[in-house]
PDB file of C-alpha atoms in Angstrom:
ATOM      1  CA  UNK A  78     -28.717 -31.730 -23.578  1.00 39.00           C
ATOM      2  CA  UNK A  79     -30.530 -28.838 -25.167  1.00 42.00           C
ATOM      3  CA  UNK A  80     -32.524 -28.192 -22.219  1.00 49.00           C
ATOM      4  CA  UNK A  81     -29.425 -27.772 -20.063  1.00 69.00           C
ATOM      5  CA  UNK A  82     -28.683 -24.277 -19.050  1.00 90.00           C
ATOM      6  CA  UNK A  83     -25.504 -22.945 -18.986  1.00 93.00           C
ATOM      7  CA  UNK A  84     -25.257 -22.538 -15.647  1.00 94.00           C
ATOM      8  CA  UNK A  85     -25.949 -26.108 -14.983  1.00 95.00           C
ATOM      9  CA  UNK A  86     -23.196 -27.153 -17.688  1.00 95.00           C
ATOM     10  CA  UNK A  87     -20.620 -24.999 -16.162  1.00 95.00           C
ATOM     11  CA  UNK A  88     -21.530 -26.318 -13.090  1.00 96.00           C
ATOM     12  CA  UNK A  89     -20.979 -29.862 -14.029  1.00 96.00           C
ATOM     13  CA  UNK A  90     -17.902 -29.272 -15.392  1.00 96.00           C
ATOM     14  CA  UNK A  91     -16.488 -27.421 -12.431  1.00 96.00           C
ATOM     15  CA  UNK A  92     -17.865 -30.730 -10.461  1.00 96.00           C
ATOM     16  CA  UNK A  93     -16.081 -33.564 -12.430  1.00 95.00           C
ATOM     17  CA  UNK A  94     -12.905 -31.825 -11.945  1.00 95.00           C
ATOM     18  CA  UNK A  95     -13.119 -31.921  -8.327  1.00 95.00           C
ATOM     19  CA  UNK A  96     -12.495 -28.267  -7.846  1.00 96.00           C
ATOM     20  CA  UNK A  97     -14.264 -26.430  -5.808  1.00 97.00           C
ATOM     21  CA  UNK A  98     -15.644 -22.910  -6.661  1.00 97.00           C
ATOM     22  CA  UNK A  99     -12.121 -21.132  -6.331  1.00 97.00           C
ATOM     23  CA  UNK A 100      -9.470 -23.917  -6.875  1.00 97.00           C
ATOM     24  CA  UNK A 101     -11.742 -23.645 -10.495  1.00 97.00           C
ATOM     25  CA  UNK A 102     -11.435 -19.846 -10.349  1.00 97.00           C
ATOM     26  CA  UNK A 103      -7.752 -20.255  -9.681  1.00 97.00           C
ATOM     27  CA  UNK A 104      -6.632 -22.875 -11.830  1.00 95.00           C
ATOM     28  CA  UNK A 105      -8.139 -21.112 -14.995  1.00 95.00           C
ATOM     29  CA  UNK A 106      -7.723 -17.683 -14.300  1.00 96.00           C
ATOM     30  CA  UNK A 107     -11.512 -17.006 -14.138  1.00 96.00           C
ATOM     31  CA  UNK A 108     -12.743 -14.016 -11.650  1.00 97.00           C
ATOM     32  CA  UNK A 109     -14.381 -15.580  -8.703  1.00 98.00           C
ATOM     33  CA  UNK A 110     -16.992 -13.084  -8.650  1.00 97.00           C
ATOM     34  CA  UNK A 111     -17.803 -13.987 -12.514  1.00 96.00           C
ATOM     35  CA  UNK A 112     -17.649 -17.974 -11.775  1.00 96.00           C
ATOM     36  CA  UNK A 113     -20.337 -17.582  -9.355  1.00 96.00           C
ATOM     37  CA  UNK A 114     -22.912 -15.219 -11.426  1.00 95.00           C
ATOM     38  CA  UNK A 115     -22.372 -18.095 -14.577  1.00 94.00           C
ATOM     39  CA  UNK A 116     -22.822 -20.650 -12.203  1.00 94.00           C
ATOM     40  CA  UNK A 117     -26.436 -19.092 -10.420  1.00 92.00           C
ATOM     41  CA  UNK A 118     -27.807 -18.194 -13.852  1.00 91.00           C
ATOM     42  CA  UNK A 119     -26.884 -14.445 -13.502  1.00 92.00           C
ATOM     43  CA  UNK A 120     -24.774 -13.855 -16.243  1.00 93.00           C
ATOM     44  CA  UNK A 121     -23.538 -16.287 -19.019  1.00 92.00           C
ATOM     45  CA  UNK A 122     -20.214 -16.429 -21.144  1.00 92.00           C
ATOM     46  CA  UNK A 123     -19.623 -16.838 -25.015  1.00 93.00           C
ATOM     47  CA  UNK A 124     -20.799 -20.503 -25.987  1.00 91.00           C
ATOM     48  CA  UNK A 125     -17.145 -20.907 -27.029  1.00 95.00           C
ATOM     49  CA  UNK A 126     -16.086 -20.435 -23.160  1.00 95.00           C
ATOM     50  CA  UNK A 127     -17.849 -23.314 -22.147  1.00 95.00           C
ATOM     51  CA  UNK A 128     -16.579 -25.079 -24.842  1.00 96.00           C
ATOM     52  CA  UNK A 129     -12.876 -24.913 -24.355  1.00 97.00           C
ATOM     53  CA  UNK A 130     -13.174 -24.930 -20.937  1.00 97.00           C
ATOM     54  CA  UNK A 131     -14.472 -28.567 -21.489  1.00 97.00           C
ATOM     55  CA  UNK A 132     -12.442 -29.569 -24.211  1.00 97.00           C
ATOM     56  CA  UNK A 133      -9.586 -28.980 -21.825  1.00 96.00           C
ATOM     57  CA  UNK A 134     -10.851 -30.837 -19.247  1.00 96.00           C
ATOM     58  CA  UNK A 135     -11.592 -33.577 -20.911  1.00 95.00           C
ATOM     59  CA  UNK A 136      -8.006 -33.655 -22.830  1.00 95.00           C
ATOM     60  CA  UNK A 137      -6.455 -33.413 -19.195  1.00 93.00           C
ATOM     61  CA  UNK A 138      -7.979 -36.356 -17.810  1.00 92.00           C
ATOM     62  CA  UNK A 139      -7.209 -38.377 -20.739  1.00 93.00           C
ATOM     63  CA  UNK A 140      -3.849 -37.502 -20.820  1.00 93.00           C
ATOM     64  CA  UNK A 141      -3.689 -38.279 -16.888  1.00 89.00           C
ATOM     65  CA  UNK A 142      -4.818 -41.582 -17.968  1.00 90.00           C
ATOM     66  CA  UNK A 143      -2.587 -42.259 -20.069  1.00 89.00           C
ATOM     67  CA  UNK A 144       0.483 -41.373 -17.734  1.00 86.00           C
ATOM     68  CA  UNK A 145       1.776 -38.494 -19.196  1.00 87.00           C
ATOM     69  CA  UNK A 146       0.176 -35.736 -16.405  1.00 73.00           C
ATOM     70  CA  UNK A 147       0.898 -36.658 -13.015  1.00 63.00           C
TER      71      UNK A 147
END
């Protein structure tokens, strides 16, 4: 994954949660305007952004599995 930009990572991540640009932009509270700069390679967030962003994905989908999310 080194070779990865961020813009393709966010993008991926935006993807396997289903959302499109602004359910994403709405569901975490991120400026529309800013989701689509990260996203074209315009402008990129803090590693750590990316980071959490997927951590909580990830934990939300396991815990959806598991029956305790609806």
């Amino acid at each position: 994954m080194p070779d990865e930009t961020f813009s393709t990572k966010m993008k991926e991540l935006r993807e396997s949660t289903g959302l499109n640009r602004k359910e994403f932009c709405e569901k975490f509270d991120i400026p529309y305007r800013t989701m689509t700069e990260w996203e074209l390679g315009h402008r990129n967030a803090p590693p750590y952004v990316l980071r959490l962003l997927t951590y909580y994905v990830k934990m939300q989908k396991k815990l959806a599995e598991n029956g305790i999310l609806e």
